[in-house]
Amino acid sequence: GAVVSQHPSRVICKSGTSVKIECRSLDFQATTMFWYRQFPKQSLMLMATSNEGSKATYEQGVEKDKFLINHASLTLSTLTVTSAHPEDSSFYICSARVLSGNTIYFGEGSWLTVV
Amino acid sequence: RKEVEQDPGPFNVPEGATVAFNCTYSNSASQSFFWYRQDCRKEPKLLMSVYSSGNEDGRFTAQLNRASQYISLLIRDSKLSDSATYLCVVNAMGAAGNKLTFGGGTRVLVKP
């Protein structure tokens, strides 16, 4: 079946630095990828919708200059957390919509800890 | 009011019993519906789509009630491995195109 790979699965970074998370669709093309954040014991919150070749659409309250999203190809989207702060520590998950349908597949998620 | 609401639970279910729970949504223009399963500290995985006429996949039955704007999931003959958080996902057309909205999840604990 379809597979979405997310990397790194875990990352620890220092406050003030930037960290990049990659999301790849391994065996299908995805014009649209989604980035979510999930705090402990809470549901997934959509951060932004990433469309291949165009600017991402951010949800209200999400700082686009802090969470940089790039979707340069049909199989890769990246999320860069800039000037990371301990409050950014969270579980970040990407998902990709299969080009021909509505089904969404999720990456394995990335645990970010900012110290 | 949240766009998609779920009873957070937990639902404590004896092994072998049946459990059912609902998810309500506020956007009457919602187009498609899904149930995802999420294990602790893992990514959500698609359990099943929800069709207008209702659908069944093994021990799992999903139903949609558009008039009352809710979907439901029923699990029969519960197994210990069914313990997880079940996320309701609603797809609606928004300003930026299709948008998935997640419910807060319903936690199910199946006990021996």
mmCIF file of C-alpha atoms in Angstrom:
data_model
loop_
_atom_site.group_PDB
_atom_site.id
_atom_site.type_symbol
_atom_site.label_atom_id
_atom_site.label_comp_id
_atom_site.label_asym_id
_atom_site.label_seq_id
_atom_site.Cartn_x
_atom_site.Cartn_y
_atom_site.Cartn_z
ATOM 1 C CA GLY A 1 0.000 0.000 0.000
ATOM 2 C CA ALA A 2 0.865 3.666 -0.078
ATOM 3 C CA VAL A 3 3.635 4.736 2.250
ATOM 4 C CA VAL A 4 4.583 8.124 3.568
ATOM 5 C CA SER A 5 8.003 8.450 5.105
ATOM 6 C CA GLN A 6 8.879 11.160 7.571
ATOM 7 C CA HIS A 7 12.372 12.013 8.729
ATOM 8 C CA PRO A 8 13.792 12.438 11.297
ATOM 9 C CA SER A 9 11.601 10.476 13.672
ATOM 10 C CA ARG A 10 13.156 12.183 16.655
ATOM 11 C CA VAL A 11 15.189 15.350 16.907
ATOM 12 C CA ILE A 12 16.518 17.431 19.748
ATOM 13 C CA CYS A 13 17.647 20.943 19.026
ATOM 14 C CA LYS A 14 18.734 23.973 20.968
ATOM 15 C CA SER A 15 16.571 27.024 21.389
ATOM 16 C CA GLY A 16 17.083 29.491 18.614
ATOM 17 C CA THR A 17 18.182 26.981 16.020
ATOM 18 C CA SER A 18 16.204 25.699 13.053
ATOM 19 C CA VAL A 19 15.213 22.144 12.297
ATOM 20 C CA LYS A 20 13.904 20.633 9.081
ATOM 21 C CA ILE A 21 11.480 17.738 8.855
ATOM 22 C CA GLU A 22 10.970 15.898 5.580
ATOM 23 C CA CYS A 23 7.850 14.149 4.363
ATOM 24 C CA ARG A 24 8.045 11.860 1.345
ATOM 25 C CA SER A 25 5.424 9.857 -0.451
ATOM 26 C CA LEU A 26 7.332 6.734 -1.428
ATOM 27 C CA ASP A 27 5.153 5.016 -3.988
ATOM 28 C CA PHE A 28 2.608 7.564 -5.088
ATOM 29 C CA GLN A 29 2.407 11.173 -6.159
ATOM 30 C CA ALA A 30 0.855 13.686 -3.838
ATOM 31 C CA THR A 31 -0.116 17.132 -5.028
ATOM 32 C CA THR A 32 -1.257 17.994 -1.540
ATOM 33 C CA MET A 33 0.466 17.318 1.748
ATOM 34 C CA PHE A 34 -0.659 18.369 5.179
ATOM 35 C CA TRP A 35 1.311 19.229 8.284
ATOM 36 C CA TYR A 36 -0.120 18.647 11.733
ATOM 37 C CA ARG A 37 1.044 19.194 15.258
ATOM 38 C CA GLN A 38 -0.106 17.126 18.193
ATOM 39 C CA PHE A 39 0.536 18.004 21.799
ATOM 40 C CA PRO A 40 0.304 15.266 24.455
ATOM 41 C CA LYS A 41 -3.217 13.962 24.984
ATOM 42 C CA GLN A 42 -4.599 16.315 22.357
ATOM 43 C CA SER A 43 -5.834 15.770 18.857
ATOM 44 C CA LEU A 44 -4.014 16.581 15.667
ATOM 45 C CA MET A 45 -4.150 20.239 14.740
ATOM 46 C CA LEU A 46 -3.715 21.151 11.112
ATOM 47 C CA MET A 47 -0.928 23.670 10.692
ATOM 48 C CA ALA A 48 -0.836 24.100 6.949
ATOM 49 C CA THR A 49 -1.752 22.625 3.614
ATOM 50 C CA SER A 50 1.104 22.270 1.195
ATOM 51 C CA ASN A 51 0.475 22.237 -2.545
ATOM 52 C CA GLU A 52 3.186 21.224 -4.970
ATOM 53 C CA GLY A 53 4.681 24.200 -6.733
ATOM 54 C CA SER A 54 2.789 26.860 -4.808
ATOM 55 C CA LYS A 55 2.810 28.560 -1.435
ATOM 56 C CA ALA A 56 1.424 26.702 1.516
ATOM 57 C CA THR A 57 -1.877 27.700 3.064
ATOM 58 C CA TYR A 58 -1.536 28.211 6.793
ATOM 59 C CA GLU A 59 -4.252 27.775 9.382
ATOM 60 C CA GLN A 60 -5.210 30.693 11.542
ATOM 61 C CA GLY A 61 -2.743 31.239 14.347
ATOM 62 C CA VAL A 62 0.141 29.440 12.665
ATOM 63 C CA GLU A 63 3.090 31.725 11.933
ATOM 64 C CA LYS A 64 4.170 31.181 8.353
ATOM 65 C CA ASP A 65 7.543 32.831 8.931
ATOM 66 C CA LYS A 66 8.267 30.485 11.782
ATOM 67 C CA PHE A 67 7.047 27.275 10.167
ATOM 68 C CA LEU A 68 8.426 27.303 6.658
ATOM 69 C CA ILE A 69 6.887 24.800 4.297
ATOM 70 C CA ASN A 70 8.280 23.851 0.927
ATOM 71 C CA HIS A 71 6.658 21.424 -1.499
ATOM 72 C CA ALA A 72 9.083 21.319 -4.369
ATOM 73 C CA SER A 73 8.024 18.033 -5.931
ATOM 74 C CA LEU A 74 5.101 15.642 -6.052
ATOM 75 C CA THR A 75 6.788 13.391 -3.526
ATOM 76 C CA LEU A 76 8.473 15.714 -1.056
ATOM 77 C CA SER A 77 7.375 18.401 1.363
ATOM 78 C CA THR A 78 9.510 19.895 4.109
ATOM 79 C CA LEU A 79 8.663 21.735 7.302
ATOM 80 C CA THR A 80 11.339 23.941 8.835
ATOM 81 C CA VAL A 81 10.819 25.168 12.356
ATOM 82 C CA THR A 82 12.849 28.350 12.609
ATOM 83 C CA SER A 83 14.157 29.928 15.813
ATOM 84 C CA ALA A 84 12.885 26.947 17.726
ATOM 85 C CA HIS A 85 11.556 27.519 21.214
ATOM 86 C CA PRO A 86 10.800 24.965 23.925
ATOM 87 C CA GLU A 87 7.092 25.646 23.325
ATOM 88 C CA ASP A 88 7.569 24.229 19.817
ATOM 89 C CA SER A 89 8.347 20.822 21.298
ATOM 90 C CA SER A 90 5.658 18.565 19.937
ATOM 91 C CA PHE A 91 4.807 15.656 17.665
ATOM 92 C CA TYR A 92 4.739 16.829 14.056
ATOM 93 C CA ILE A 93 2.987 14.630 11.508
ATOM 94 C CA CYS A 94 2.652 14.988 7.798
ATOM 95 C CA SER A 95 0.106 13.384 5.577
ATOM 96 C CA ALA A 96 -0.302 13.094 1.857
ATOM 97 C CA ARG A 97 -3.369 12.805 -0.292
ATOM 98 C CA VAL A 98 -3.221 10.261 -3.083
ATOM 99 C CA LEU A 99 -3.324 12.126 -6.389
ATOM 100 C CA SER A 100 -6.357 10.298 -7.691
ATOM 101 C CA GLY A 101 -8.509 10.120 -4.606
ATOM 102 C CA ASN A 102 -9.466 11.261 -1.154
ATOM 103 C CA THR A 103 -7.469 8.837 0.926
ATOM 104 C CA ILE A 104 -4.917 10.347 3.244
ATOM 105 C CA TYR A 105 -1.836 8.510 4.462
ATOM 106 C CA PHE A 106 0.242 9.667 7.374
ATOM 107 C CA GLY A 107 3.959 9.753 7.949
ATOM 108 C CA GLU A 108 5.305 8.148 11.089
ATOM 109 C CA GLY A 109 5.633 11.513 12.778
ATOM 110 C CA SER A 110 8.567 13.450 14.149
ATOM 111 C CA TRP A 111 9.123 14.113 17.810
ATOM 112 C CA LEU A 112 10.736 17.498 18.250
ATOM 113 C CA THR A 113 12.272 18.479 21.564
ATOM 114 C CA VAL A 114 13.677 21.963 21.912
ATOM 115 C CA VAL A 115 16.017 22.405 24.852
ATOM 116 C CA ARG B 1 -18.638 24.749 19.127
ATOM 117 C CA LYS B 2 -15.880 22.609 17.687
ATOM 118 C CA GLU B 3 -16.169 21.592 14.068
ATOM 119 C CA VAL B 4 -15.788 17.925 14.916
ATOM 120 C CA GLU B 5 -16.535 16.629 18.388
ATOM 121 C CA GLN B 6 -15.983 13.306 20.045
ATOM 122 C CA ASP B 7 -16.473 11.916 23.509
ATOM 123 C CA PRO B 8 -12.883 11.603 24.746
ATOM 124 C CA GLY B 9 -13.683 8.545 26.857
ATOM 125 C CA PRO B 10 -12.062 6.380 27.943
ATOM 126 C CA PHE B 11 -14.502 3.650 27.117
ATOM 127 C CA ASN B 12 -13.569 0.679 29.270
ATOM 128 C CA VAL B 13 -14.707 -2.401 27.404
ATOM 129 C CA PRO B 14 -14.583 -6.027 28.541
ATOM 130 C CA GLU B 15 -12.911 -8.270 26.028
ATOM 131 C CA GLY B 16 -15.506 -9.722 23.696
ATOM 132 C CA ALA B 17 -18.043 -6.983 24.296
ATOM 133 C CA THR B 18 -19.411 -4.454 21.837
ATOM 134 C CA VAL B 19 -18.638 -0.760 22.026
ATOM 135 C CA ALA B 20 -19.994 2.100 19.973
ATOM 136 C CA PHE B 21 -19.336 5.803 19.922
ATOM 137 C CA ASN B 22 -20.256 8.794 17.835
ATOM 138 C CA CYS B 23 -18.693 11.826 16.290
ATOM 139 C CA THR B 24 -20.654 14.980 15.516
ATOM 140 C CA TYR B 25 -19.716 17.554 12.909
ATOM 141 C CA SER B 26 -20.946 21.091 12.439
ATOM 142 C CA ASN B 27 -20.359 21.709 8.741
ATOM 143 C CA SER B 28 -23.398 20.478 6.855
ATOM 144 C CA ALA B 29 -21.398 20.674 3.614
ATOM 145 C CA SER B 30 -18.947 18.023 4.775
ATOM 146 C CA GLN B 31 -18.322 15.608 1.981
ATOM 147 C CA SER B 32 -16.493 12.580 3.249
ATOM 148 C CA PHE B 33 -15.815 10.929 6.543
ATOM 149 C CA PHE B 34 -13.240 8.588 7.958
ATOM 150 C CA TRP B 35 -12.287 6.760 11.086
ATOM 151 C CA TYR B 36 -8.605 6.612 11.952
ATOM 152 C CA ARG B 37 -6.956 4.658 14.704
ATOM 153 C CA GLN B 38 -4.062 6.104 16.642
ATOM 154 C CA ASP B 39 -1.935 4.110 19.036
ATOM 155 C CA CYS B 40 -0.029 5.857 21.764
ATOM 156 C CA ARG B 41 2.805 7.994 20.386
ATOM 157 C CA LYS B 42 2.231 6.744 16.847
ATOM 158 C CA GLU B 43 0.798 8.233 13.695
ATOM 159 C CA PRO B 44 -2.905 7.786 12.857
ATOM 160 C CA LYS B 45 -3.754 4.950 10.523
ATOM 161 C CA LEU B 46 -6.840 4.719 8.360
ATOM 162 C CA LEU B 47 -9.340 2.307 9.830
ATOM 163 C CA MET B 48 -12.171 2.801 7.387
ATOM 164 C CA SER B 49 -14.015 5.305 5.286
ATOM 165 C CA VAL B 50 -17.635 5.975 6.133
ATOM 166 C CA TYR B 51 -20.148 5.640 3.338
ATOM 167 C CA SER B 52 -23.636 7.104 3.208
ATOM 168 C CA SER B 53 -25.277 3.703 3.337
ATOM 169 C CA GLY B 54 -23.108 2.513 6.189
ATOM 170 C CA ASN B 55 -20.352 -0.019 5.819
ATOM 171 C CA GLU B 56 -18.796 -2.889 7.634
ATOM 172 C CA ASP B 57 -15.251 -4.190 7.759
ATOM 173 C CA GLY B 58 -14.967 -7.319 9.817
ATOM 174 C CA ARG B 59 -15.841 -6.452 13.403
ATOM 175 C CA PHE B 60 -16.091 -2.750 12.641
ATOM 176 C CA THR B 61 -19.244 -1.013 11.445
ATOM 177 C CA ALA B 62 -19.399 2.648 10.481
ATOM 178 C CA GLN B 63 -22.540 4.648 9.874
ATOM 179 C CA LEU B 64 -23.340 8.158 8.720
ATOM 180 C CA ASN B 65 -26.374 10.181 9.723
ATOM 181 C CA ARG B 66 -26.401 13.333 7.617
ATOM 182 C CA ALA B 67 -29.672 14.636 9.041
ATOM 183 C CA SER B 68 -28.264 14.694 12.565
ATOM 184 C CA GLN B 69 -24.709 15.294 11.383
ATOM 185 C CA TYR B 70 -22.898 12.484 13.074
ATOM 186 C CA ILE B 71 -20.992 9.364 12.248
ATOM 187 C CA SER B 72 -20.592 6.334 14.414
ATOM 188 C CA LEU B 73 -18.218 3.445 14.879
ATOM 189 C CA LEU B 74 -19.180 0.127 16.393
ATOM 190 C CA ILE B 75 -16.695 -2.532 17.372
ATOM 191 C CA ARG B 76 -17.989 -6.052 17.961
ATOM 192 C CA ASP B 77 -16.241 -8.841 19.838
ATOM 193 C CA SER B 78 -13.627 -6.416 21.164
ATOM 194 C CA LYS B 79 -10.031 -7.599 21.266
ATOM 195 C CA LEU B 80 -7.296 -6.386 23.555
ATOM 196 C CA SER B 81 -5.548 -5.082 20.449
ATOM 197 C CA ASP B 82 -8.478 -2.755 19.759
ATOM 198 C CA SER B 83 -7.290 -0.532 22.597
ATOM 199 C CA ALA B 84 -6.421 2.747 20.940
ATOM 200 C CA THR B 85 -7.690 6.232 20.293
ATOM 201 C CA TYR B 86 -10.188 6.439 17.453
ATOM 202 C CA LEU B 87 -10.164 9.667 15.496
ATOM 203 C CA CYS B 88 -13.080 10.888 13.492
ATOM 204 C CA VAL B 89 -12.030 12.817 10.395
ATOM 205 C CA VAL B 90 -14.301 15.000 8.310
ATOM 206 C CA ASN B 91 -13.463 16.316 4.862
ATOM 207 C CA ALA B 92 -15.101 19.555 3.748
ATOM 208 C CA MET B 93 -14.407 22.092 1.079
ATOM 209 C CA GLY B 94 -12.854 25.202 2.547
ATOM 210 C CA ALA B 95 -11.459 28.417 1.164
ATOM 211 C CA ALA B 96 -8.166 26.710 0.411
ATOM 212 C CA GLY B 97 -9.730 23.582 -1.015
ATOM 213 C CA ASN B 98 -10.425 20.289 0.676
ATOM 214 C CA LYS B 99 -9.763 20.402 4.380
ATOM 215 C CA LEU B 100 -9.575 17.556 6.826
ATOM 216 C CA THR B 101 -10.695 18.260 10.350
ATOM 217 C CA PHE B 102 -9.950 15.843 13.147
ATOM 218 C CA GLY B 103 -12.029 15.171 16.189
ATOM 219 C CA GLY B 104 -10.303 15.015 19.544
ATOM 220 C CA GLY B 105 -10.418 11.251 19.549
ATOM 221 C CA THR B 106 -12.210 8.656 21.615
ATOM 222 C CA ARG B 107 -10.010 6.470 23.751
ATOM 223 C CA VAL B 108 -10.993 2.821 23.997
ATOM 224 C CA LEU B 109 -9.496 0.451 26.558
ATOM 225 C CA VAL B 110 -10.299 -3.218 26.141
ATOM 226 C CA LYS B 111 -9.649 -5.213 29.272
ATOM 227 C CA PRO B 112 -9.469 -8.953 29.900
#
